[in-house]
Amino acid sequence: MDIAKGITIILMVLGHSSIPKPISNWIWSFHMPLFFFASGICTDFERTGVMDFFCKKVMSIGRPFCAYSIVVIVISCICKIKINASIMTGWGAYALWFVPVLFVSLLLAKFYFVFKGGRFLYLFLLPFSSYILSILHIHLPWNMSVAPYASMLLLYAYWHKDLIKSIPYFKWYWLVITFTITTIVSLFYRLDMCYNNIRPILVLSVGAISGSLFIAIVSAYIDKVGGVIAHILKQIGKETFIILAFSQIVILVINRYMIINPIWKYSLLILSLLMIKYTKDCIVLLYKRCIKTSLK
């Protein structure tokens, strides 16, 4: 899972660059759904009650989101970079839009286990709600129009999480099948969950599932081979939150103050993200030491 997230977050950064549109559309067809699928697989919806579940998500998702948002806003103010973020509308097209939508979609998915609704009912009602909002061009604050659809992705992944165990045994021709399906879908339609562009919903959902499965199979092969590449991708996959939060603002800062070729630009991006990562680790370590000291 970490390797799959590592590959996908790299593709996400590339997907927001000036690469050819067919490649960009292929990446967009599954890169956000994969993160919702991953959250659905890794989340235990049934162990805790609603309030405990809510509090845990506030700590694991809400707390870093608020901290990273403040840092991004401070950087943008210092560097005089205009960003379309506000208390009322959220982060708009910036990658941090994903986090509040994930938080709300997790809560919506949790309610399935509270009310014990039928699977078919949830698989129909949740995406249908986002579909209607998409048809009517109704965009809720904080990109919440797509939250019901995202909840369906979470639940779908949770109900099929045992499939992860069998992915390492998929034959090579599944790579061809899943890649072909995703490519065909991406040639005709572009999935943009940020703006709830999910029509035609069934076709785009098939593309999202097949693309995510393609990355999962590739990840299983890389994990089997092991080595430096697997290790690096695993480390990247564990830090997707930081890359999601800061990759765009770092690129904007670089573009504002430097005119350099893409190789140097993305080398600077990697270096900057590493510095942010180790700064975060130091802050967390100091915080834990302070907590231990206060308890003594």
Short mmCIF file of N, CA, C and O in Angstrom, two decimals, residues 158-227:
data_model
loop_
_atom_site.label_atom_id
_atom_site.label_comp_id
_atom_site.label_asym_id
_atom_site.label_seq_id
_atom_site.Cartn_x
_atom_site.Cartn_y
_atom_site.Cartn_z
N TYR A 158 -13.39 -0.90 1.30
CA TYR A 158 -13.47 -1.60 2.58
C TYR A 158 -14.12 -2.97 2.40
O TYR A 158 -13.65 -3.96 2.99
N TRP A 159 -15.17 -3.04 1.60
CA TRP A 159 -15.86 -4.31 1.38
C TRP A 159 -15.03 -5.29 0.56
O TRP A 159 -15.27 -6.49 0.60
N HIS A 160 -14.05 -4.79 -0.17
CA HIS A 160 -13.22 -5.65 -1.02
C HIS A 160 -11.76 -5.63 -0.60
O HIS A 160 -10.87 -5.94 -1.41
N LYS A 161 -11.49 -5.30 0.67
CA LYS A 161 -10.10 -5.16 1.09
C LYS A 161 -9.35 -6.50 1.12
O LYS A 161 -8.11 -6.50 1.07
N ASP A 162 -10.07 -7.62 1.17
CA ASP A 162 -9.40 -8.92 1.11
C ASP A 162 -8.73 -9.14 -0.25
O ASP A 162 -7.84 -9.99 -0.37
N LEU A 163 -9.16 -8.36 -1.25
CA LEU A 163 -8.56 -8.48 -2.58
C LEU A 163 -7.07 -8.13 -2.55
O LEU A 163 -6.29 -8.65 -3.35
N ILE A 164 -6.68 -7.26 -1.60
CA ILE A 164 -5.28 -6.84 -1.48
C ILE A 164 -4.36 -8.06 -1.29
O ILE A 164 -3.24 -8.10 -1.82
N LYS A 165 -4.84 -9.04 -0.54
CA LYS A 165 -4.03 -10.23 -0.27
C LYS A 165 -3.73 -11.03 -1.54
O LYS A 165 -2.69 -11.70 -1.62
N SER A 166 -4.63 -10.95 -2.50
CA SER A 166 -4.45 -11.75 -3.72
C SER A 166 -3.75 -10.99 -4.84
O SER A 166 -3.35 -11.60 -5.84
N ILE A 167 -3.58 -9.67 -4.70
CA ILE A 167 -2.96 -8.87 -5.75
C ILE A 167 -1.56 -9.35 -6.12
O ILE A 167 -1.21 -9.39 -7.30
N PRO A 168 -0.71 -9.73 -5.14
CA PRO A 168 0.63 -10.23 -5.53
C PRO A 168 0.61 -11.45 -6.44
O PRO A 168 1.62 -11.77 -7.08
N TYR A 169 -0.53 -12.14 -6.53
CA TYR A 169 -0.63 -13.34 -7.34
C TYR A 169 -1.31 -13.09 -8.69
O TYR A 169 -1.54 -14.02 -9.45
N PHE A 170 -1.64 -11.81 -8.98
CA PHE A 170 -2.23 -11.48 -10.27
C PHE A 170 -1.20 -11.73 -11.38
O PHE A 170 -0.04 -11.39 -11.26
N LYS A 171 -1.66 -12.29 -12.48
CA LYS A 171 -0.79 -12.56 -13.63
C LYS A 171 -0.49 -11.26 -14.39
O LYS A 171 -1.20 -10.27 -14.27
N TRP A 172 0.56 -11.31 -15.22
CA TRP A 172 1.00 -10.13 -15.96
C TRP A 172 -0.08 -9.55 -16.86
O TRP A 172 -0.13 -8.33 -17.10
N TYR A 173 -0.97 -10.43 -17.38
CA TYR A 173 -1.95 -9.92 -18.34
C TYR A 173 -2.97 -9.00 -17.67
O TYR A 173 -3.64 -8.21 -18.35
N TRP A 174 -3.08 -9.05 -16.31
CA TRP A 174 -3.96 -8.10 -15.62
C TRP A 174 -3.42 -6.68 -15.73
O TRP A 174 -4.18 -5.71 -15.72
N LEU A 175 -2.10 -6.56 -15.81
CA LEU A 175 -1.51 -5.24 -16.05
C LEU A 175 -1.97 -4.67 -17.38
O LEU A 175 -2.33 -3.49 -17.47
N VAL A 176 -1.98 -5.51 -18.40
CA VAL A 176 -2.40 -5.07 -19.74
C VAL A 176 -3.88 -4.71 -19.73
O VAL A 176 -4.28 -3.67 -20.28
N ILE A 177 -4.70 -5.56 -19.09
CA ILE A 177 -6.15 -5.33 -19.08
C ILE A 177 -6.49 -4.03 -18.35
O ILE A 177 -7.24 -3.18 -18.88
N THR A 178 -5.96 -3.87 -17.13
CA THR A 178 -6.30 -2.69 -16.34
C THR A 178 -5.75 -1.41 -16.97
O THR A 178 -6.42 -0.37 -16.98
N PHE A 179 -4.53 -1.49 -17.52
CA PHE A 179 -3.95 -0.32 -18.18
C PHE A 179 -4.78 0.07 -19.40
O PHE A 179 -5.04 1.26 -19.64
N THR A 180 -5.20 -0.90 -20.17
CA THR A 180 -5.98 -0.64 -21.38
C THR A 180 -7.32 0.00 -21.06
O THR A 180 -7.73 0.98 -21.70
N ILE A 181 -8.01 -0.55 -20.05
CA ILE A 181 -9.32 0.01 -19.66
C ILE A 181 -9.17 1.46 -19.22
O ILE A 181 -9.92 2.34 -19.66
N THR A 182 -8.20 1.72 -18.36
CA THR A 182 -7.99 3.08 -17.86
C THR A 182 -7.62 4.03 -18.98
O THR A 182 -8.11 5.18 -19.03
N THR A 183 -6.78 3.58 -19.90
CA THR A 183 -6.36 4.42 -21.02
C THR A 183 -7.53 4.77 -21.92
O THR A 183 -7.70 5.93 -22.33
N ILE A 184 -8.37 3.78 -22.23
CA ILE A 184 -9.53 4.03 -23.09
C ILE A 184 -10.47 5.04 -22.45
O ILE A 184 -10.94 5.98 -23.10
N VAL A 185 -10.74 4.86 -21.15
CA VAL A 185 -11.62 5.80 -20.44
C VAL A 185 -11.04 7.21 -20.46
O VAL A 185 -11.74 8.20 -20.72
N SER A 186 -9.73 7.31 -20.20
CA SER A 186 -9.09 8.63 -20.10
C SER A 186 -9.00 9.34 -21.45
O SER A 186 -8.86 10.57 -21.50
N LEU A 187 -9.09 8.60 -22.55
CA LEU A 187 -9.06 9.22 -23.88
C LEU A 187 -10.34 10.00 -24.17
O LEU A 187 -10.33 10.94 -24.99
N PHE A 188 -11.43 9.60 -23.51
CA PHE A 188 -12.72 10.23 -23.80
C PHE A 188 -13.22 11.12 -22.67
O PHE A 188 -13.97 12.08 -22.92
N TYR A 189 -12.83 10.82 -21.43
CA TYR A 189 -13.36 11.57 -20.28
C TYR A 189 -12.24 11.88 -19.30
O TYR A 189 -11.25 11.14 -19.21
N ARG A 190 -12.42 12.98 -18.57
CA ARG A 190 -11.45 13.38 -17.54
C ARG A 190 -12.15 13.42 -16.19
O ARG A 190 -13.13 14.16 -16.01
N LEU A 191 -11.67 12.65 -15.25
CA LEU A 191 -12.22 12.64 -13.90
C LEU A 191 -11.56 13.76 -13.09
O LEU A 191 -10.34 13.83 -13.01
N ASP A 192 -12.38 14.63 -12.51
CA ASP A 192 -11.85 15.71 -11.67
C ASP A 192 -12.71 15.77 -10.40
O ASP A 192 -13.72 16.46 -10.35
N MET A 193 -12.29 15.03 -9.39
CA MET A 193 -13.06 14.98 -8.15
C MET A 193 -13.06 16.31 -7.41
O MET A 193 -13.99 16.60 -6.67
N CYS A 194 -12.03 17.11 -7.63
CA CYS A 194 -11.95 18.41 -6.97
C CYS A 194 -13.19 19.25 -7.28
O CYS A 194 -13.75 19.91 -6.40
N TYR A 195 -13.63 19.22 -8.55
CA TYR A 195 -14.80 20.01 -8.97
C TYR A 195 -16.03 19.13 -9.20
O TYR A 195 -16.98 19.56 -9.85
N ASN A 196 -15.98 17.90 -8.68
CA ASN A 196 -17.10 16.97 -8.80
C ASN A 196 -17.47 16.70 -10.26
O ASN A 196 -18.64 16.50 -10.58
N ASN A 197 -16.47 16.71 -11.13
CA ASN A 197 -16.70 16.33 -12.53
C ASN A 197 -16.60 14.81 -12.63
O ASN A 197 -15.52 14.26 -12.87
N ILE A 198 -17.72 14.14 -12.40
CA ILE A 198 -17.73 12.68 -12.30
C ILE A 198 -18.67 12.05 -13.33
O ILE A 198 -19.14 10.93 -13.14
N ARG A 199 -18.96 12.78 -14.39
CA ARG A 199 -19.85 12.26 -15.43
C ARG A 199 -19.06 11.89 -16.68
O ARG A 199 -18.15 12.62 -17.06
N PRO A 200 -19.42 10.74 -17.29
CA PRO A 200 -20.40 9.72 -16.91
C PRO A 200 -19.88 8.89 -15.73
O PRO A 200 -18.79 8.32 -15.81
N ILE A 201 -20.66 8.82 -14.69
CA ILE A 201 -20.19 8.32 -13.41
C ILE A 201 -19.78 6.85 -13.46
O ILE A 201 -18.77 6.46 -12.86
N LEU A 202 -20.52 6.03 -14.18
CA LEU A 202 -20.21 4.60 -14.23
C LEU A 202 -18.91 4.36 -14.99
O LEU A 202 -18.03 3.60 -14.53
N VAL A 203 -18.74 5.02 -16.12
CA VAL A 203 -17.54 4.84 -16.94
C VAL A 203 -16.30 5.33 -16.18
O VAL A 203 -15.27 4.65 -16.14
N LEU A 204 -16.40 6.51 -15.56
CA LEU A 204 -15.27 7.06 -14.83
C LEU A 204 -14.94 6.21 -13.59
O LEU A 204 -13.76 6.10 -13.22
N SER A 205 -15.96 5.63 -12.97
CA SER A 205 -15.72 4.76 -11.82
C SER A 205 -14.98 3.49 -12.23
O SER A 205 -14.08 3.02 -11.53
N VAL A 206 -15.34 2.95 -13.39
CA VAL A 206 -14.64 1.78 -13.91
C VAL A 206 -13.18 2.14 -14.19
O VAL A 206 -12.25 1.38 -13.86
N GLY A 207 -12.95 3.32 -14.77
CA GLY A 207 -11.58 3.77 -15.02
C GLY A 207 -10.79 3.95 -13.74
O GLY A 207 -9.60 3.61 -13.68
N ALA A 208 -11.46 4.49 -12.71
CA ALA A 208 -10.79 4.71 -11.42
C ALA A 208 -10.40 3.39 -10.77
O ALA A 208 -9.30 3.25 -10.23
N ILE A 209 -11.30 2.41 -10.83
CA ILE A 209 -11.03 1.10 -10.23
C ILE A 209 -9.91 0.39 -10.98
O ILE A 209 -8.98 -0.15 -10.38
N SER A 210 -9.99 0.39 -12.31
CA SER A 210 -8.98 -0.32 -13.11
C SER A 210 -7.62 0.36 -12.97
O SER A 210 -6.59 -0.33 -12.88
N GLY A 211 -7.58 1.70 -12.94
CA GLY A 211 -6.31 2.40 -12.78
C GLY A 211 -5.68 2.14 -11.42
O GLY A 211 -4.47 1.92 -11.31
N SER A 212 -6.51 2.15 -10.38
CA SER A 212 -6.01 1.86 -9.04
C SER A 212 -5.51 0.43 -8.94
O SER A 212 -4.48 0.16 -8.29
N LEU A 213 -6.21 -0.48 -9.58
CA LEU A 213 -5.79 -1.88 -9.58
C LEU A 213 -4.47 -2.05 -10.34
O LEU A 213 -3.60 -2.82 -9.93
N PHE A 214 -4.32 -1.30 -11.43
CA PHE A 214 -3.07 -1.34 -12.19
C PHE A 214 -1.89 -0.92 -11.31
O PHE A 214 -0.86 -1.60 -11.27
N ILE A 215 -2.04 0.20 -10.59
CA ILE A 215 -0.98 0.68 -9.72
C ILE A 215 -0.71 -0.33 -8.60
O ILE A 215 0.44 -0.56 -8.20
N ALA A 216 -1.78 -0.93 -8.07
CA ALA A 216 -1.62 -1.92 -6.99
C ALA A 216 -0.83 -3.14 -7.48
O ALA A 216 0.04 -3.66 -6.75
N ILE A 217 -1.09 -3.60 -8.69
CA ILE A 217 -0.36 -4.75 -9.24
C ILE A 217 1.10 -4.40 -9.48
O ILE A 217 2.01 -5.17 -9.15
N VAL A 218 1.34 -3.22 -10.06
CA VAL A 218 2.72 -2.75 -10.26
C VAL A 218 3.45 -2.67 -8.93
O VAL A 218 4.61 -3.10 -8.80
N SER A 219 2.76 -2.16 -7.90
CA SER A 219 3.36 -2.03 -6.57
C SER A 219 3.71 -3.39 -5.98
O SER A 219 4.74 -3.55 -5.32
N ALA A 220 2.84 -4.36 -6.21
CA ALA A 220 3.10 -5.71 -5.71
C ALA A 220 4.34 -6.31 -6.36
O ALA A 220 5.15 -6.97 -5.69
N TYR A 221 4.53 -6.07 -7.66
CA TYR A 221 5.73 -6.55 -8.35
C TYR A 221 6.98 -5.87 -7.81
O TYR A 221 8.01 -6.51 -7.58
N ILE A 222 6.89 -4.55 -7.61
CA ILE A 222 8.03 -3.80 -7.07
C ILE A 222 8.37 -4.28 -5.66
O ILE A 222 9.54 -4.47 -5.31
N ASP A 223 7.36 -4.53 -4.86
CA ASP A 223 7.57 -5.01 -3.50
C ASP A 223 8.21 -6.40 -3.50
O ASP A 223 9.06 -6.70 -2.65
N LYS A 224 7.82 -7.22 -4.46
CA LYS A 224 8.37 -8.57 -4.55
C LYS A 224 9.85 -8.53 -4.92
O LYS A 224 10.66 -9.28 -4.38
N VAL A 225 10.19 -7.62 -5.85
CA VAL A 225 11.59 -7.48 -6.26
C VAL A 225 12.42 -6.85 -5.16
O VAL A 225 13.57 -7.23 -4.91
N GLY A 226 11.83 -5.87 -4.45
CA GLY A 226 12.52 -5.20 -3.35
C GLY A 226 13.59 -4.24 -3.87
O GLY A 226 13.50 -3.71 -4.97
N GLY A 227 14.58 -4.01 -3.03
CA GLY A 227 15.68 -3.14 -3.45
C GLY A 227 15.45 -1.68 -3.09
O GLY A 227 14.52 -1.33 -2.36
#
